[in-house]
Amino acid sequence: MLKEPISITAIGTVSPLGDALDTVWKHYRSNNHNLIYTTIGGQKIWVGRLLQPLHDEIEKLRASDNKYRGLDDSVLYALHASRKAIAMAGWAGSDNFGINIGSSRGATTLFEKHHTTFIQEGKTSTLASPTTTLGNISSWVAHDLKTKGPDISHSITCSTGLHSLLNGIAWLNSGMTDKFLVGGSEAPLTPFTIAQMQALKIYAKNDENDTAAGEEAYPCLALDLGKTKNTMVLGEGAVMACLEKDNAKEPLAKVIGVGFATEPLLHNVSISTDAQCFQDSMMMALNGLPPEKVDVIVTHAPGTIKGDVSEYKAVEKIFCNKIPFLTTNKWKVGHTFATSGMLSIEMAILMLQHQKVINVPYLNQNGLPEKIETIMVNAVGFGGNAVSILLSN
């Protein structure tokens, strides 16, 4: 556990669940998923896409400033979520808070657009480079919020968002700043990105007619350990959290433990059968806290056979006969890569606030906790990069 807990004082969100915490909670309380069946790159597939009213808000943001018209959706999602977060926290640009926003895929739409132009014409536009570099997400957010603190970008595949949180905590503990905005942003619903996931044979193959009754009503069967096919679905969105070391007001939640680990690779996307990286990250996050004190684990559970089972086996190794209540949100919104861990943080905060767990509707889940005081959030990415975060109310 951390010697001094870090407060999460605000959350800003953009996802298929909306951009307001009360709306997000309302969606979580429904057993319906928020995935849609749509056409991308000439094929019909399931994705987690922003609802039209929120998409319209993003387009208003794009049109609000000439400099924003050429930005990728990944940047605009981050701008929108960041504005909401600092408004909730009561921060001002003059506070010179730090920023660390990560993305796994980066400016997918613009990169594919500019590369297509280059292949066709042998040249590209002036803005191709500055609008597709990974660092332009944090840089544009810093510009928009008018803060002069440090701004950092990074990419550590699907654990990117939680690595942002780790970095923010490290900066706060160093004493170099007293406020840090952290998060992840992803806009991966593009033909080339989808094709990459399909080439790995992990993307859901359900067609629209498969959503009849029972389990098949859910295109993504995240955390279902009995599934016989991979069911990962991609989603989009951004989540930003405001971190403070010492604050006068009541926080949304406190980070009381952090853990991180990697494991040796057998191949580019490997993970051990019992996810040794997760075992190590969970043990590090606990750091002496009895495992039975954890009431809920928000799992990474991407909806793939191997990914879900290996994480569960890791949980079994650490928690033995007292496995906490397990849940996930990927069945509802899809896998949002860098944003996924931060969406799980948001989900955990809502469960702490409302003292209700989020069930996975197609699973038979028993052992509901009588009260929710401590939640662990997991994320892992290609390369065996695991992060575990302990939250408390």
mmCIF file of C-alpha atoms in Angstrom:
data_model
loop_
_atom_site.group_PDB
_atom_site.id
_atom_site.type_symbol
_atom_site.label_atom_id
_atom_site.label_comp_id
_atom_site.label_asym_id
_atom_site.label_seq_id
_atom_site.Cartn_x
_atom_site.Cartn_y
_atom_site.Cartn_z
ATOM 1 C CA MET A 1 0.000 0.000 0.000
ATOM 2 C CA LEU A 2 1.060 3.585 -0.564
ATOM 3 C CA LYS A 3 2.508 5.363 2.469
ATOM 4 C CA GLU A 4 0.316 8.341 1.669
ATOM 5 C CA PRO A 5 -2.899 7.739 -0.298
ATOM 6 C CA ILE A 6 -3.444 9.832 -3.426
ATOM 7 C CA SER A 7 -6.857 11.453 -3.875
ATOM 8 C CA ILE A 8 -8.868 11.244 -7.083
ATOM 9 C CA THR A 9 -10.809 14.480 -6.907
ATOM 10 C CA ALA A 10 -12.547 14.431 -10.299
ATOM 11 C CA ILE A 11 -13.265 12.301 -13.356
ATOM 12 C CA GLY A 12 -13.985 13.469 -16.901
ATOM 13 C CA THR A 13 -15.356 10.911 -19.332
ATOM 14 C CA VAL A 14 -16.238 10.344 -22.982
ATOM 15 C CA SER A 15 -17.448 6.870 -23.923
ATOM 16 C CA PRO A 16 -20.385 4.916 -25.356
ATOM 17 C CA LEU A 17 -21.893 5.371 -21.875
ATOM 18 C CA GLY A 18 -21.944 9.175 -22.191
ATOM 19 C CA ASP A 19 -19.984 12.036 -20.655
ATOM 20 C CA ALA A 20 -21.689 12.529 -17.293
ATOM 21 C CA LEU A 21 -21.196 10.254 -14.286
ATOM 22 C CA ASP A 22 -24.921 9.996 -13.517
ATOM 23 C CA THR A 23 -25.606 8.931 -17.110
ATOM 24 C CA VAL A 24 -22.724 6.460 -17.017
ATOM 25 C CA TRP A 25 -24.096 4.927 -13.812
ATOM 26 C CA LYS A 26 -27.579 4.652 -15.324
ATOM 27 C CA HIS A 27 -26.130 2.673 -18.243
ATOM 28 C CA TYR A 28 -24.170 0.433 -15.881
ATOM 29 C CA ARG A 29 -27.353 -0.429 -14.000
ATOM 30 C CA SER A 30 -28.889 -1.782 -17.220
ATOM 31 C CA ASN A 31 -28.239 -5.317 -18.464
ATOM 32 C CA ASN A 32 -28.149 -4.057 -22.060
ATOM 33 C CA HIS A 33 -24.828 -3.622 -23.807
ATOM 34 C CA ASN A 34 -23.923 -0.355 -25.552
ATOM 35 C CA LEU A 35 -22.311 -1.916 -28.632
ATOM 36 C CA ILE A 36 -23.586 -1.246 -32.132
ATOM 37 C CA TYR A 37 -23.427 -3.241 -35.360
ATOM 38 C CA THR A 38 -22.095 -0.950 -38.062
ATOM 39 C CA THR A 39 -19.998 -0.756 -41.221
ATOM 40 C CA ILE A 40 -16.280 0.011 -40.987
ATOM 41 C CA GLY A 41 -13.965 -0.493 -43.929
ATOM 42 C CA GLY A 42 -16.666 -2.145 -45.990
ATOM 43 C CA GLN A 43 -17.552 -4.812 -43.408
ATOM 44 C CA LYS A 44 -20.244 -5.041 -40.758
ATOM 45 C CA ILE A 45 -18.852 -5.495 -37.257
ATOM 46 C CA TRP A 46 -19.625 -4.824 -33.601
ATOM 47 C CA VAL A 47 -18.015 -1.770 -31.989
ATOM 48 C CA GLY A 48 -18.437 0.483 -28.968
ATOM 49 C CA ARG A 49 -19.095 3.901 -30.506
ATOM 50 C CA LEU A 50 -20.074 7.247 -28.991
ATOM 51 C CA LEU A 51 -23.797 7.884 -29.140
ATOM 52 C CA GLN A 52 -24.838 10.518 -31.680
ATOM 53 C CA PRO A 53 -25.564 13.380 -29.215
ATOM 54 C CA LEU A 54 -22.078 13.048 -27.716
ATOM 55 C CA HIS A 55 -20.528 12.716 -31.172
ATOM 56 C CA ASP A 56 -22.286 15.979 -32.078
ATOM 57 C CA GLU A 57 -20.721 17.631 -29.022
ATOM 58 C CA ILE A 58 -17.279 16.494 -30.192
ATOM 59 C CA GLU A 59 -17.943 17.987 -33.621
ATOM 60 C CA LYS A 60 -18.948 21.292 -31.997
ATOM 61 C CA LEU A 61 -15.625 21.248 -30.181
ATOM 62 C CA ARG A 62 -13.821 20.601 -33.461
ATOM 63 C CA ALA A 63 -15.564 23.590 -35.073
ATOM 64 C CA SER A 64 -14.980 25.896 -32.104
ATOM 65 C CA ASP A 65 -11.378 26.716 -33.027
ATOM 66 C CA ASN A 66 -9.692 26.728 -36.432
ATOM 67 C CA LYS A 67 -6.690 24.994 -34.892
ATOM 68 C CA TYR A 68 -8.916 22.107 -33.751
ATOM 69 C CA ARG A 69 -10.401 21.372 -37.181
ATOM 70 C CA GLY A 70 -7.447 19.234 -38.231
ATOM 71 C CA LEU A 71 -7.140 17.225 -35.011
ATOM 72 C CA ASP A 72 -7.800 13.515 -34.664
ATOM 73 C CA ASP A 73 -10.761 12.255 -32.649
ATOM 74 C CA SER A 74 -8.341 10.853 -30.057
ATOM 75 C CA VAL A 75 -7.255 14.424 -29.276
ATOM 76 C CA LEU A 76 -10.778 15.851 -29.249
ATOM 77 C CA TYR A 77 -12.040 13.126 -26.896
ATOM 78 C CA ALA A 78 -9.191 13.978 -24.535
ATOM 79 C CA LEU A 79 -9.963 17.713 -24.742
ATOM 80 C CA HIS A 80 -13.628 17.151 -23.918
ATOM 81 C CA ALA A 81 -12.954 14.773 -21.021
ATOM 82 C CA SER A 82 -10.171 16.979 -19.627
ATOM 83 C CA ARG A 83 -12.373 20.072 -19.598
ATOM 84 C CA LYS A 84 -15.007 18.186 -17.625
ATOM 85 C CA ALA A 85 -12.462 16.806 -15.170
ATOM 86 C CA ILE A 86 -10.828 20.097 -14.221
ATOM 87 C CA ALA A 87 -14.239 21.794 -13.990
ATOM 88 C CA MET A 88 -15.314 19.145 -11.460
ATOM 89 C CA ALA A 89 -12.018 19.518 -9.559
ATOM 90 C CA GLY A 90 -12.165 23.314 -9.595
ATOM 91 C CA TRP A 91 -8.705 23.602 -11.134
ATOM 92 C CA ALA A 92 -7.507 26.565 -13.167
ATOM 93 C CA GLY A 93 -4.784 26.748 -15.780
ATOM 94 C CA SER A 94 -2.834 29.020 -13.454
ATOM 95 C CA ASP A 95 -2.455 26.043 -11.085
ATOM 96 C CA ASN A 96 0.120 24.732 -13.586
ATOM 97 C CA PHE A 97 -0.887 21.138 -12.979
ATOM 98 C CA GLY A 98 0.862 18.326 -14.816
ATOM 99 C CA ILE A 99 -0.672 16.273 -17.612
ATOM 100 C CA ASN A 100 0.002 12.675 -18.608
ATOM 101 C CA ILE A 101 -2.316 11.266 -21.284
ATOM 102 C CA GLY A 102 -1.487 8.059 -23.086
ATOM 103 C CA SER A 103 -2.842 6.339 -26.181
ATOM 104 C CA SER A 104 -2.183 2.882 -27.543
ATOM 105 C CA ARG A 105 -2.957 3.554 -31.208
ATOM 106 C CA GLY A 106 -2.804 7.352 -31.322
ATOM 107 C CA ALA A 107 -4.252 9.335 -34.226
ATOM 108 C CA THR A 108 -5.625 6.320 -36.096
ATOM 109 C CA THR A 109 -8.057 8.146 -38.395
ATOM 110 C CA LEU A 110 -5.603 10.812 -39.496
ATOM 111 C CA PHE A 111 -2.692 8.413 -39.811
ATOM 112 C CA GLU A 112 -4.652 6.136 -42.132
ATOM 113 C CA LYS A 113 -5.969 9.122 -44.084
ATOM 114 C CA HIS A 114 -2.531 10.685 -44.599
ATOM 115 C CA HIS A 115 -0.885 7.374 -45.413
ATOM 116 C CA THR A 116 -3.561 6.630 -48.039
ATOM 117 C CA THR A 117 -2.892 10.014 -49.629
ATOM 118 C CA PHE A 118 0.841 9.292 -49.647
ATOM 119 C CA ILE A 119 0.351 5.888 -51.319
ATOM 120 C CA GLN A 120 -1.923 7.419 -53.949
ATOM 121 C CA GLU A 121 -0.075 10.676 -54.632
ATOM 122 C CA GLY A 122 3.451 10.137 -53.306
ATOM 123 C CA LYS A 123 3.177 13.127 -50.967
ATOM 124 C CA THR A 124 1.235 14.196 -47.909
ATOM 125 C CA SER A 125 -0.044 17.334 -46.205
ATOM 126 C CA THR A 126 1.875 19.765 -44.028
ATOM 127 C CA LEU A 127 -0.109 18.779 -40.945
ATOM 128 C CA ALA A 128 0.442 15.029 -41.362
ATOM 129 C CA SER A 129 3.329 14.845 -38.907
ATOM 130 C CA PRO A 130 2.251 17.255 -36.126
ATOM 131 C CA THR A 131 -1.295 15.852 -35.972
ATOM 132 C CA THR A 132 -0.263 12.190 -35.808
ATOM 133 C CA THR A 133 2.600 12.296 -33.304
ATOM 134 C CA LEU A 134 1.660 10.619 -30.037
ATOM 135 C CA GLY A 135 2.599 13.665 -27.969
ATOM 136 C CA ASN A 136 0.006 15.880 -29.614
ATOM 137 C CA ILE A 137 -2.746 14.595 -27.278
ATOM 138 C CA SER A 138 -1.198 15.892 -24.045
ATOM 139 C CA SER A 139 0.183 18.969 -25.811
ATOM 140 C CA TRP A 140 -3.217 20.031 -27.147
ATOM 141 C CA VAL A 141 -4.861 19.429 -23.778
ATOM 142 C CA ALA A 142 -2.204 21.606 -22.118
ATOM 143 C CA HIS A 143 -2.832 24.290 -24.763
ATOM 144 C CA ASP A 144 -6.592 24.091 -24.296
ATOM 145 C CA LEU A 145 -6.471 24.230 -20.502
ATOM 146 C CA LYS A 146 -3.725 26.864 -20.483
ATOM 147 C CA THR A 147 -1.539 25.077 -17.970
ATOM 148 C CA LYS A 148 2.242 25.412 -18.011
ATOM 149 C CA GLY A 149 2.981 22.295 -15.982
ATOM 150 C CA PRO A 150 4.732 19.218 -17.415
ATOM 151 C CA ASP A 151 2.837 17.403 -20.159
ATOM 152 C CA ILE A 152 3.751 13.836 -21.058
ATOM 153 C CA SER A 153 2.538 11.224 -23.530
ATOM 154 C CA HIS A 154 3.343 7.545 -23.740
ATOM 155 C CA SER A 155 2.063 4.276 -25.177
ATOM 156 C CA ILE A 156 2.195 0.981 -23.285
ATOM 157 C CA THR A 157 -0.559 -0.800 -25.214
ATOM 158 C CA CYS A 158 -3.698 -1.619 -23.206
ATOM 159 C CA SER A 159 -2.259 -0.698 -19.797
ATOM 160 C CA THR A 160 -1.400 2.809 -21.007
ATOM 161 C CA GLY A 161 -4.138 4.607 -19.048
ATOM 162 C CA LEU A 162 -3.167 3.022 -15.746
ATOM 163 C CA HIS A 163 0.502 3.768 -16.447
ATOM 164 C CA SER A 164 -0.549 7.420 -16.733
ATOM 165 C CA LEU A 165 -2.019 7.148 -13.268
ATOM 166 C CA LEU A 166 1.213 5.575 -11.996
ATOM 167 C CA ASN A 167 3.231 8.404 -13.511
ATOM 168 C CA GLY A 168 0.982 11.045 -11.976
ATOM 169 C CA ILE A 169 1.381 9.470 -8.537
ATOM 170 C CA ALA A 170 5.158 9.386 -8.978
ATOM 171 C CA TRP A 171 5.226 13.097 -9.833
ATOM 172 C CA LEU A 172 3.057 13.962 -6.821
ATOM 173 C CA ASN A 173 5.210 11.892 -4.496
ATOM 174 C CA SER A 174 8.352 13.545 -5.871
ATOM 175 C CA GLY A 175 7.102 16.916 -4.626
ATOM 176 C CA MET A 176 7.637 18.494 -8.047
ATOM 177 C CA THR A 177 3.924 19.277 -8.443
ATOM 178 C CA ASP A 178 0.774 19.026 -6.322
ATOM 179 C CA LYS A 179 -1.808 18.314 -9.018
ATOM 180 C CA PHE A 180 -1.751 15.961 -11.997
ATOM 181 C CA LEU A 181 -4.290 15.229 -14.740
ATOM 182 C CA VAL A 182 -3.941 11.643 -15.972
ATOM 183 C CA GLY A 183 -5.780 9.414 -18.405
ATOM 184 C CA GLY A 184 -6.045 7.675 -21.725
ATOM 185 C CA SER A 185 -7.704 8.466 -25.035
ATOM 186 C CA GLU A 186 -8.463 6.170 -27.926
ATOM 187 C CA ALA A 187 -10.286 6.428 -31.263
ATOM 188 C CA PRO A 188 -9.460 3.055 -32.874
ATOM 189 C CA LEU A 189 -12.608 2.394 -34.904
ATOM 190 C CA THR A 190 -10.837 2.548 -38.261
ATOM 191 C CA PRO A 191 -10.422 -0.050 -41.023
ATOM 192 C CA PHE A 192 -6.702 -0.704 -40.512
ATOM 193 C CA THR A 193 -6.971 -0.959 -36.716
ATOM 194 C CA ILE A 194 -9.913 -3.354 -36.962
ATOM 195 C CA ALA A 195 -8.020 -5.405 -39.557
ATOM 196 C CA GLN A 196 -5.049 -5.725 -37.189
ATOM 197 C CA MET A 197 -7.257 -7.187 -34.446
ATOM 198 C CA GLN A 198 -8.918 -9.535 -36.932
ATOM 199 C CA ALA A 199 -5.506 -10.699 -38.140
ATOM 200 C CA LEU A 200 -4.797 -11.752 -34.545
ATOM 201 C CA LYS A 201 -8.033 -13.788 -34.678
ATOM 202 C CA ILE A 202 -9.324 -12.231 -31.468
ATOM 203 C CA TYR A 203 -12.155 -10.046 -32.818
ATOM 204 C CA ALA A 204 -15.789 -11.047 -32.338
ATOM 205 C CA LYS A 205 -17.265 -12.679 -35.440
ATOM 206 C CA ASN A 206 -20.918 -12.498 -34.394
ATOM 207 C CA ASP A 207 -23.244 -11.111 -37.021
ATOM 208 C CA GLU A 208 -26.340 -9.099 -36.141
ATOM 209 C CA ASN A 209 -28.595 -12.156 -36.305
ATOM 210 C CA ASP A 210 -26.591 -13.874 -33.563
ATOM 211 C CA THR A 211 -28.012 -11.569 -30.916
ATOM 212 C CA ALA A 212 -31.110 -13.649 -30.296
ATOM 213 C CA ALA A 213 -31.385 -15.088 -26.805
ATOM 214 C CA GLY A 214 -29.155 -16.088 -23.944
ATOM 215 C CA GLU A 215 -25.416 -15.501 -24.118
ATOM 216 C CA GLU A 216 -25.498 -14.696 -27.821
ATOM 217 C CA ALA A 217 -27.344 -11.487 -26.930
ATOM 218 C CA TYR A 218 -23.901 -10.159 -26.004
ATOM 219 C CA PRO A 219 -21.341 -9.818 -28.827
ATOM 220 C CA CYS A 220 -18.473 -9.572 -26.309
ATOM 221 C CA LEU A 221 -18.408 -12.295 -23.646
ATOM 222 C CA ALA A 222 -15.722 -10.766 -21.448
ATOM 223 C CA LEU A 223 -15.018 -12.784 -18.293
ATOM 224 C CA ASP A 224 -17.029 -15.779 -19.561
ATOM 225 C CA LEU A 225 -14.533 -18.573 -18.932
ATOM 226 C CA GLY A 226 -16.610 -21.130 -20.829
ATOM 227 C CA LYS A 227 -16.716 -19.402 -24.196
ATOM 228 C CA THR A 228 -15.375 -21.337 -27.171
ATOM 229 C CA LYS A 229 -14.406 -18.417 -29.402
ATOM 230 C CA ASN A 230 -12.703 -15.052 -29.030
ATOM 231 C CA THR A 231 -15.167 -12.200 -28.654
ATOM 232 C CA MET A 232 -13.148 -9.012 -28.306
ATOM 233 C CA VAL A 233 -14.876 -5.873 -29.599
ATOM 234 C CA LEU A 234 -13.183 -2.477 -29.935
ATOM 235 C CA GLY A 235 -14.567 0.681 -28.381
ATOM 236 C CA GLU A 236 -13.602 4.355 -28.289
ATOM 237 C CA GLY A 237 -13.419 7.076 -25.681
ATOM 238 C CA ALA A 238 -11.330 8.964 -23.142
ATOM 239 C CA VAL A 239 -11.245 9.164 -19.349
ATOM 240 C CA MET A 240 -9.287 11.735 -17.336
ATOM 241 C CA ALA A 241 -8.738 11.803 -13.576
ATOM 242 C CA CYS A 242 -7.533 14.646 -11.372
ATOM 243 C CA LEU A 243 -4.980 13.521 -8.790
ATOM 244 C CA GLU A 244 -3.992 15.454 -5.669
ATOM 245 C CA LYS A 245 -1.772 14.514 -2.756
ATOM 246 C CA ASP A 246 -3.262 16.813 -0.152
ATOM 247 C CA ASN A 247 -6.702 18.232 -0.705
ATOM 248 C CA ALA A 248 -9.253 19.801 1.599
ATOM 249 C CA LYS A 249 -12.395 18.443 -0.035
ATOM 250 C CA GLU A 250 -13.752 14.917 0.012
ATOM 251 C CA PRO A 251 -12.255 12.921 -2.888
ATOM 252 C CA LEU A 252 -14.183 10.590 -5.173
ATOM 253 C CA ALA A 253 -11.812 7.820 -4.043
ATOM 254 C CA LYS A 254 -8.288 7.316 -2.793
ATOM 255 C CA VAL A 255 -5.523 5.316 -4.430
ATOM 256 C CA ILE A 256 -4.088 3.243 -1.580
ATOM 257 C CA GLY A 257 -1.952 0.793 -3.539
ATOM 258 C CA VAL A 258 -0.255 0.423 -6.921
ATOM 259 C CA GLY A 259 1.447 -2.501 -8.593
ATOM 260 C CA PHE A 260 3.127 -3.103 -11.929
ATOM 261 C CA ALA A 261 5.025 -5.947 -13.567
ATOM 262 C CA THR A 262 6.130 -7.428 -16.872
ATOM 263 C CA GLU A 263 6.890 -10.993 -17.859
ATOM 264 C CA PRO A 264 9.242 -12.537 -20.444
ATOM 265 C CA LEU A 265 7.708 -12.898 -23.904
ATOM 266 C CA LEU A 266 7.423 -16.123 -25.863
ATOM 267 C CA HIS A 267 6.082 -14.125 -28.816
ATOM 268 C CA ASN A 268 4.845 -10.580 -29.485
ATOM 269 C CA VAL A 269 1.418 -10.970 -27.880
ATOM 270 C CA SER A 270 2.095 -13.742 -25.357
ATOM 271 C CA ILE A 271 0.942 -14.003 -21.775
ATOM 272 C CA SER A 272 1.566 -16.945 -19.465
ATOM 273 C CA THR A 273 -1.292 -19.357 -18.742
ATOM 274 C CA ASP A 274 -1.605 -18.008 -15.194
ATOM 275 C CA ALA A 275 -0.603 -14.408 -16.021
ATOM 276 C CA GLN A 276 2.498 -14.163 -13.848
ATOM 277 C CA CYS A 277 2.618 -10.433 -14.590
ATOM 278 C CA PHE A 278 -0.814 -10.011 -12.972
ATOM 279 C CA GLN A 279 0.190 -12.116 -9.987
ATOM 280 C CA ASP A 280 3.180 -9.837 -9.454
ATOM 281 C CA SER A 281 1.282 -6.577 -9.983
ATOM 282 C CA MET A 282 -1.563 -7.609 -7.664
ATOM 283 C CA MET A 283 0.836 -8.674 -4.919
ATOM 284 C CA MET A 284 2.737 -5.406 -5.254
ATOM 285 C CA ALA A 285 -0.493 -3.397 -5.025
ATOM 286 C CA LEU A 286 -1.583 -5.311 -1.906
ATOM 287 C CA ASN A 287 1.838 -4.808 -0.268
ATOM 288 C CA GLY A 288 0.839 -6.408 3.003
ATOM 289 C CA LEU A 289 -2.903 -5.749 2.853
ATOM 290 C CA PRO A 290 -4.686 -9.072 3.492
ATOM 291 C CA PRO A 291 -6.212 -10.246 0.176
ATOM 292 C CA GLU A 292 -9.584 -10.778 1.863
ATOM 293 C CA LYS A 293 -9.810 -7.010 2.353
ATOM 294 C CA VAL A 294 -10.397 -6.588 -1.402
ATOM 295 C CA ASP A 295 -14.147 -6.605 -2.047
ATOM 296 C CA VAL A 296 -14.231 -6.324 -5.854
ATOM 297 C CA ILE A 297 -11.804 -6.746 -8.751
ATOM 298 C CA VAL A 298 -12.505 -4.929 -12.005
ATOM 299 C CA THR A 299 -10.741 -7.304 -14.366
ATOM 300 C CA HIS A 300 -9.026 -6.505 -17.632
ATOM 301 C CA ALA A 301 -10.854 -9.450 -19.307
ATOM 302 C CA PRO A 302 -10.686 -8.426 -23.008
ATOM 303 C CA GLY A 303 -13.142 -11.074 -24.153
ATOM 304 C CA THR A 304 -10.507 -13.446 -25.543
ATOM 305 C CA ILE A 305 -10.291 -17.041 -24.381
ATOM 306 C CA LYS A 306 -6.673 -16.952 -23.259
ATOM 307 C CA GLY A 307 -6.691 -13.421 -21.881
ATOM 308 C CA ASP A 308 -9.727 -13.984 -19.663
ATOM 309 C CA VAL A 309 -8.703 -17.412 -18.373
ATOM 310 C CA SER A 310 -5.087 -16.432 -17.611
ATOM 311 C CA GLU A 311 -6.181 -13.428 -15.551
ATOM 312 C CA TYR A 312 -8.675 -15.561 -13.616
ATOM 313 C CA LYS A 313 -5.962 -18.110 -12.847
ATOM 314 C CA ALA A 314 -3.744 -15.291 -11.593
ATOM 315 C CA VAL A 315 -6.558 -14.113 -9.302
ATOM 316 C CA GLU A 316 -6.942 -17.679 -8.011
ATOM 317 C CA LYS A 317 -3.233 -17.825 -7.199
ATOM 318 C CA ILE A 318 -3.306 -14.578 -5.190
ATOM 319 C CA PHE A 319 -6.721 -14.788 -3.521
ATOM 320 C CA CYS A 320 -6.989 -18.591 -3.161
ATOM 321 C CA ASN A 321 -10.340 -19.573 -1.624
ATOM 322 C CA LYS A 322 -11.496 -16.005 -1.001
ATOM 323 C CA ILE A 323 -11.832 -14.635 -4.538
ATOM 324 C CA PRO A 324 -13.444 -11.178 -4.518
ATOM 325 C CA PHE A 325 -16.458 -10.334 -6.635
ATOM 326 C CA LEU A 326 -15.234 -10.118 -10.243
ATOM 327 C CA THR A 327 -16.619 -7.777 -12.857
ATOM 328 C CA THR A 328 -15.714 -6.035 -16.115
ATOM 329 C CA ASN A 329 -17.172 -3.414 -18.455
ATOM 330 C CA LYS A 330 -15.917 -4.644 -21.834
ATOM 331 C CA TRP A 331 -19.128 -6.579 -22.514
ATOM 332 C CA LYS A 332 -20.880 -3.218 -22.415
ATOM 333 C CA VAL A 333 -18.472 -0.765 -24.120
ATOM 334 C CA GLY A 334 -15.830 -2.906 -25.830
ATOM 335 C CA HIS A 335 -12.071 -2.759 -25.376
ATOM 336 C CA THR A 336 -10.881 0.836 -25.548
ATOM 337 C CA PHE A 337 -7.146 0.021 -25.447
ATOM 338 C CA ALA A 338 -5.394 2.838 -23.536
ATOM 339 C CA THR A 339 -8.662 4.126 -22.084
ATOM 340 C CA SER A 340 -9.816 0.739 -20.803
ATOM 341 C CA GLY A 341 -8.006 0.862 -17.463
ATOM 342 C CA MET A 342 -9.275 4.366 -16.765
ATOM 343 C CA LEU A 343 -12.837 3.340 -17.662
ATOM 344 C CA SER A 344 -12.396 0.607 -15.063
ATOM 345 C CA ILE A 345 -11.217 3.221 -12.534
ATOM 346 C CA GLU A 346 -14.362 5.232 -13.268
ATOM 347 C CA MET A 347 -16.487 2.082 -12.857
ATOM 348 C CA ALA A 348 -14.792 1.301 -9.547
ATOM 349 C CA ILE A 349 -15.379 4.829 -8.234
ATOM 350 C CA LEU A 350 -19.074 4.591 -9.113
ATOM 351 C CA MET A 351 -19.387 1.253 -7.292
ATOM 352 C CA LEU A 352 -17.683 2.749 -4.220
ATOM 353 C CA GLN A 353 -19.989 5.763 -4.294
ATOM 354 C CA HIS A 354 -23.232 3.852 -4.828
ATOM 355 C CA GLN A 355 -22.233 0.763 -2.816
ATOM 356 C CA LYS A 356 -23.525 -1.515 -5.563
ATOM 357 C CA VAL A 357 -21.597 -3.928 -7.754
ATOM 358 C CA ILE A 358 -21.968 -4.036 -11.525
ATOM 359 C CA ASN A 359 -23.007 -7.545 -12.537
ATOM 360 C CA VAL A 360 -22.012 -9.207 -15.794
ATOM 361 C CA PRO A 361 -25.498 -10.295 -16.910
ATOM 362 C CA TYR A 362 -24.591 -13.529 -18.700
ATOM 363 C CA LEU A 363 -22.631 -14.890 -15.722
ATOM 364 C CA ASN A 364 -23.969 -16.631 -12.641
ATOM 365 C CA GLN A 365 -22.365 -14.421 -10.020
ATOM 366 C CA ASN A 366 -22.652 -15.209 -6.331
ATOM 367 C CA GLY A 367 -20.970 -13.884 -3.225
ATOM 368 C CA LEU A 368 -22.027 -10.238 -3.468
ATOM 369 C CA PRO A 369 -20.038 -8.170 -0.969
ATOM 370 C CA GLU A 370 -22.031 -6.787 1.962
ATOM 371 C CA LYS A 371 -20.200 -3.499 1.610
ATOM 372 C CA ILE A 372 -17.653 -2.134 -0.838
ATOM 373 C CA GLU A 373 -14.622 -0.513 0.730
ATOM 374 C CA THR A 374 -11.681 -1.619 -1.432
ATOM 375 C CA ILE A 375 -11.583 -2.329 -5.166
ATOM 376 C CA MET A 376 -8.697 -3.570 -7.287
ATOM 377 C CA VAL A 377 -8.488 -2.536 -10.950
ATOM 378 C CA ASN A 378 -6.386 -4.551 -13.413
ATOM 379 C CA ALA A 379 -5.056 -3.814 -16.894
ATOM 380 C CA VAL A 380 -2.509 -5.547 -19.110
ATOM 381 C CA GLY A 381 -1.248 -5.003 -22.629
ATOM 382 C CA PHE A 382 0.811 -6.668 -25.342
ATOM 383 C CA GLY A 383 4.244 -7.293 -23.904
ATOM 384 C CA GLY A 384 2.969 -8.624 -20.591
ATOM 385 C CA ASN A 385 2.693 -5.105 -19.136
ATOM 386 C CA ALA A 386 0.379 -5.416 -16.116
ATOM 387 C CA VAL A 387 -0.830 -2.726 -13.714
ATOM 388 C CA SER A 388 -3.000 -3.177 -10.616
ATOM 389 C CA ILE A 389 -4.515 -0.263 -8.699
ATOM 390 C CA LEU A 390 -6.149 -0.400 -5.255
ATOM 391 C CA LEU A 391 -8.933 2.115 -4.618
ATOM 392 C CA SER A 392 -10.649 2.857 -1.326
ATOM 393 C CA ASN A 393 -13.543 5.039 -0.239
#
